[in-house]
């Protein structure tokens, strides 16, 4: 298995633009998580899905953020409109169970200028 | 938001020495996990210890858990330059898992 695959690896965009981050989880993993990592706040859970259904989105910072999982092999995290304070590394992770051994992707480094 | 607090924030040792990192947390847990993150990469799961376990080993890793003190330690024995990374503890309770701020370990060759 190629692991959790995220794209793009790097994204630089201008303030106000729409940004879409993509994730392909490990096949068979029923749970998918989106995290954001910054120096100031560390790793923050944004949202997680179970069997493609969003379970907890309480970590999504604002209405500008939205996430979807249209099928078991694909998820997106969208920011519209983007702001400089959204600059961070965004990680997708997947697992068989909600609290056991997450497999993380390599992340997307987002820079909003 | 974070729950685990790692200590120290940064640790620098010579190759061959042992490295010990600590994690303290505040609420009850089902299990506690340790992850490693190399620069520019995602986190890699290292080891999981359940709340009813006190010690666990995996290769050069040894993890202890003291639920009465709400603390855990990760010991890496005979460290190597390749162990240079950030190490995070993550506490799991029901369907909620929170990561600490991490310990930055540097192993000098």
Tab-separated table of C-alpha atoms in Angstrom:
chain	number	residue	atom	x	y	z
A	1	UNK	CA	0.000	0.000	0.000
A	2	UNK	CA	1.324	3.465	-0.862
A	3	UNK	CA	0.096	4.901	2.403
A	4	UNK	CA	-2.021	8.019	2.800
A	5	UNK	CA	-1.549	10.217	-0.230
A	6	UNK	CA	-1.995	13.957	-0.088
A	7	UNK	CA	-1.848	16.522	-2.828
A	8	UNK	CA	-0.487	18.993	-3.494
A	9	UNK	CA	2.642	18.889	-1.320
A	10	UNK	CA	2.989	22.635	-1.454
A	11	UNK	CA	0.465	25.330	-2.251
A	12	UNK	CA	1.052	29.053	-2.440
A	13	UNK	CA	-1.983	31.183	-3.037
A	14	UNK	CA	-3.119	34.746	-2.706
A	15	UNK	CA	-5.463	35.889	-0.009
A	16	UNK	CA	-9.062	35.508	-1.068
A	17	UNK	CA	-8.470	32.577	-3.364
A	18	UNK	CA	-10.074	29.166	-2.970
A	19	UNK	CA	-7.781	26.337	-1.916
A	20	UNK	CA	-8.578	22.630	-2.172
A	21	UNK	CA	-6.476	20.001	-0.462
A	22	UNK	CA	-6.856	16.346	-1.374
A	23	UNK	CA	-6.390	13.082	0.440
A	24	UNK	CA	-6.529	9.416	-0.462
A	25	UNK	CA	-6.655	7.237	2.677
A	26	UNK	CA	-5.385	3.704	3.035
A	27	UNK	CA	-7.798	1.225	1.544
A	28	UNK	CA	-9.904	-0.403	4.231
A	29	UNK	CA	-9.418	2.338	6.808
A	30	UNK	CA	-12.852	3.463	7.956
A	31	UNK	CA	-11.674	6.624	9.702
A	32	UNK	CA	-10.198	9.701	8.086
A	33	UNK	CA	-8.886	12.733	9.940
A	34	UNK	CA	-7.817	16.209	8.868
A	35	UNK	CA	-5.252	17.972	11.086
A	36	UNK	CA	-3.578	21.341	10.887
A	37	UNK	CA	-0.078	21.920	12.277
A	38	UNK	CA	1.403	25.294	13.173
A	39	UNK	CA	4.231	26.329	15.445
A	40	UNK	CA	1.888	28.298	17.664
A	41	UNK	CA	-0.955	25.807	18.062
A	42	UNK	CA	0.675	22.467	17.325
A	43	UNK	CA	-1.467	19.734	15.837
A	44	UNK	CA	-5.162	20.522	15.763
A	45	UNK	CA	-7.894	18.125	14.735
A	46	UNK	CA	-10.165	19.860	12.254
A	47	UNK	CA	-12.654	17.133	11.340
A	48	UNK	CA	-12.953	13.395	11.099
A	49	UNK	CA	-15.056	10.986	9.072
A	50	UNK	CA	-16.262	7.464	9.737
A	51	UNK	CA	-17.367	5.486	6.700
A	52	UNK	CA	-17.417	8.717	4.683
A	53	UNK	CA	-19.728	10.479	7.147
A	54	UNK	CA	-18.468	13.555	9.033
A	55	UNK	CA	-18.609	12.739	12.739
A	56	UNK	CA	-16.986	15.685	14.484
A	57	UNK	CA	-16.252	18.997	12.787
A	58	UNK	CA	-15.952	21.048	15.956
A	59	UNK	CA	-12.329	21.790	15.147
A	60	UNK	CA	-13.097	23.487	11.857
A	61	UNK	CA	-12.086	27.061	12.588
A	62	UNK	CA	-14.631	28.948	10.530
A	63	UNK	CA	-17.288	28.649	7.875
A	64	UNK	CA	-14.561	29.297	5.358
A	65	UNK	CA	-13.437	25.714	5.915
A	66	UNK	CA	-15.354	22.753	4.544
A	67	UNK	CA	-14.536	19.080	4.103
A	68	UNK	CA	-16.111	16.310	2.095
A	69	UNK	CA	-15.625	12.616	1.637
A	70	UNK	CA	-17.634	11.558	-1.412
A	71	UNK	CA	-16.336	7.982	-1.272
A	72	UNK	CA	-14.075	5.741	0.771
A	73	UNK	CA	-10.976	6.588	-1.228
A	74	UNK	CA	-11.096	10.369	-1.451
A	75	UNK	CA	-11.521	13.410	0.746
A	76	UNK	CA	-11.103	17.139	0.247
A	77	UNK	CA	-10.554	20.071	2.551
A	78	UNK	CA	-11.531	23.394	1.054
A	79	UNK	CA	-10.790	26.896	2.262
A	80	UNK	CA	-12.770	29.675	0.640
A	81	UNK	CA	-11.735	32.458	0.832
A	82	UNK	CA	-8.235	31.806	2.122
A	83	UNK	CA	-6.479	34.164	4.546
A	84	UNK	CA	-2.812	34.514	5.569
A	85	UNK	CA	-3.576	33.051	9.007
A	86	UNK	CA	-4.578	29.812	7.294
A	87	UNK	CA	-0.926	29.245	6.421
A	88	UNK	CA	0.034	25.900	7.978
A	89	UNK	CA	0.773	22.291	7.179
A	90	UNK	CA	-2.410	20.298	6.703
A	91	UNK	CA	-2.276	16.579	7.358
A	92	UNK	CA	-4.673	13.843	6.471
A	93	UNK	CA	-4.576	10.601	8.471
A	94	UNK	CA	-6.525	7.375	8.347
A	95	UNK	CA	-7.022	4.375	10.605
A	96	UNK	CA	-9.085	1.250	11.165
A	97	UNK	CA	-10.321	2.549	14.515
A	98	UNK	CA	-10.757	6.063	15.896
A	99	UNK	CA	-8.083	5.880	18.571
A	100	UNK	CA	-5.541	3.370	17.324
A	101	UNK	CA	-2.425	3.901	15.225
A	102	UNK	CA	-3.103	6.640	12.724
A	103	UNK	CA	-1.264	6.633	9.399
A	104	UNK	CA	-0.461	10.153	8.321
A	105	UNK	CA	0.121	11.528	4.865
A	106	UNK	CA	3.131	13.715	4.098
A	107	UNK	CA	1.042	16.849	4.430
A	108	UNK	CA	0.293	19.904	2.333
A	109	UNK	CA	2.224	23.036	3.199
A	110	UNK	CA	-0.128	25.931	2.527
A	111	UNK	CA	1.128	29.480	2.274
A	112	UNK	CA	-1.395	32.264	1.814
A	113	UNK	CA	0.154	35.591	0.846
B	1	UNK	CA	-6.364	21.798	21.302
B	2	UNK	CA	-3.525	19.900	22.917
B	3	UNK	CA	-3.784	17.696	25.956
B	4	UNK	CA	-0.403	16.063	26.307
B	5	UNK	CA	2.543	18.169	27.361
B	6	UNK	CA	5.952	16.853	26.420
B	7	UNK	CA	9.055	17.536	28.395
B	8	UNK	CA	11.650	18.617	27.519
B	9	UNK	CA	10.788	20.741	24.508
B	10	UNK	CA	14.183	19.987	23.024
B	11	UNK	CA	16.843	17.394	23.753
B	12	UNK	CA	20.312	17.040	22.278
B	13	UNK	CA	22.425	13.926	22.884
B	14	UNK	CA	25.357	12.028	21.414
B	15	UNK	CA	24.882	8.945	19.302
B	16	UNK	CA	24.804	5.850	21.506
B	17	UNK	CA	23.278	7.617	24.483
B	18	UNK	CA	19.749	7.017	25.712
B	19	UNK	CA	17.024	9.601	25.213
B	20	UNK	CA	14.110	10.001	27.588
B	21	UNK	CA	11.057	12.090	26.833
B	22	UNK	CA	8.119	12.642	29.123
B	23	UNK	CA	4.462	13.347	28.559
B	24	UNK	CA	1.918	14.577	31.068
B	25	UNK	CA	-1.805	14.812	30.483
B	26	UNK	CA	-4.875	15.997	32.319
B	27	UNK	CA	-7.889	13.764	31.712
B	28	UNK	CA	-8.557	10.030	31.785
B	29	UNK	CA	-7.443	8.068	28.757
B	30	UNK	CA	-8.097	4.797	26.955
B	31	UNK	CA	-4.590	4.644	25.603
B	32	UNK	CA	-1.535	6.767	24.950
B	33	UNK	CA	0.502	6.690	21.766
B	34	UNK	CA	3.870	8.011	20.678
B	35	UNK	CA	4.587	9.291	17.190
B	36	UNK	CA	7.719	10.470	15.432
B	37	UNK	CA	7.865	13.263	12.869
B	38	UNK	CA	10.869	13.841	10.660
B	39	UNK	CA	11.310	17.311	9.281
B	40	UNK	CA	8.868	18.020	6.479
B	41	UNK	CA	7.080	14.712	6.846
B	42	UNK	CA	3.947	13.315	8.410
B	43	UNK	CA	3.777	11.647	11.803
B	44	UNK	CA	4.660	7.992	12.102
B	45	UNK	CA	3.041	5.818	14.755
B	46	UNK	CA	5.647	4.232	17.039
B	47	UNK	CA	3.919	2.526	19.913
B	48	UNK	CA	0.623	2.372	21.811
B	49	UNK	CA	0.161	1.632	25.485
B	50	UNK	CA	-3.267	0.947	26.932
B	51	UNK	CA	-4.479	2.494	30.158
B	52	UNK	CA	-4.236	-0.861	31.978
B	53	UNK	CA	-0.627	-1.401	30.915
B	54	UNK	CA	2.387	-0.037	32.745
B	55	UNK	CA	5.233	-0.736	30.361
B	56	UNK	CA	5.712	-1.718	26.761
B	57	UNK	CA	8.719	-2.421	24.565
B	58	UNK	CA	9.288	-2.262	20.844
B	59	UNK	CA	12.833	-2.687	19.616
B	60	UNK	CA	14.885	0.148	21.110
B	61	UNK	CA	11.750	1.864	22.415
B	62	UNK	CA	10.434	1.525	25.931
B	63	UNK	CA	7.255	3.261	27.031
B	64	UNK	CA	5.944	3.528	30.550
B	65	UNK	CA	2.576	4.756	31.718
B	66	UNK	CA	1.588	5.912	35.189
B	67	UNK	CA	-2.120	6.672	35.183
B	68	UNK	CA	-2.059	7.787	38.818
B	69	UNK	CA	0.373	10.551	37.873
B	70	UNK	CA	-1.118	11.004	34.416
B	71	UNK	CA	2.279	10.697	32.830
B	72	UNK	CA	4.184	8.612	30.323
B	73	UNK	CA	7.789	8.358	29.244
B	74	UNK	CA	9.433	7.256	26.034
B	75	UNK	CA	12.941	5.880	26.252
B	76	UNK	CA	15.026	5.392	23.122
B	77	UNK	CA	18.079	3.300	23.883
B	78	UNK	CA	21.381	3.392	22.007
B	79	UNK	CA	20.273	6.386	19.959
B	80	UNK	CA	21.322	6.880	16.352
B	81	UNK	CA	21.606	9.975	14.202
B	82	UNK	CA	18.563	8.697	12.299
B	83	UNK	CA	16.488	9.065	15.486
B	84	UNK	CA	16.718	12.839	15.079
B	85	UNK	CA	13.095	13.959	14.839
B	86	UNK	CA	10.224	15.415	16.830
B	87	UNK	CA	8.378	13.030	19.109
B	88	UNK	CA	4.739	13.508	20.061
B	89	UNK	CA	2.553	11.833	22.610
B	90	UNK	CA	-1.125	11.477	21.828
B	91	UNK	CA	-3.813	10.716	24.377
B	92	UNK	CA	-6.929	8.856	23.318
B	93	UNK	CA	-10.219	8.992	25.164
B	94	UNK	CA	-13.356	7.621	23.529
B	95	UNK	CA	-13.213	8.996	19.982
B	96	UNK	CA	-11.032	11.939	20.835
B	97	UNK	CA	-7.262	11.890	20.329
B	98	UNK	CA	-5.116	14.894	21.207
B	99	UNK	CA	-1.464	15.482	20.435
B	100	UNK	CA	1.073	17.279	22.562
B	101	UNK	CA	3.463	19.955	21.364
B	102	UNK	CA	6.309	17.517	20.910
B	103	UNK	CA	9.938	17.072	21.939
B	104	UNK	CA	12.584	17.919	19.387
B	105	UNK	CA	15.350	15.281	19.650
B	106	UNK	CA	18.733	15.841	18.047
B	107	UNK	CA	21.200	12.970	18.021
B	108	UNK	CA	24.714	14.080	17.165
B	109	UNK	CA	26.944	11.609	15.327
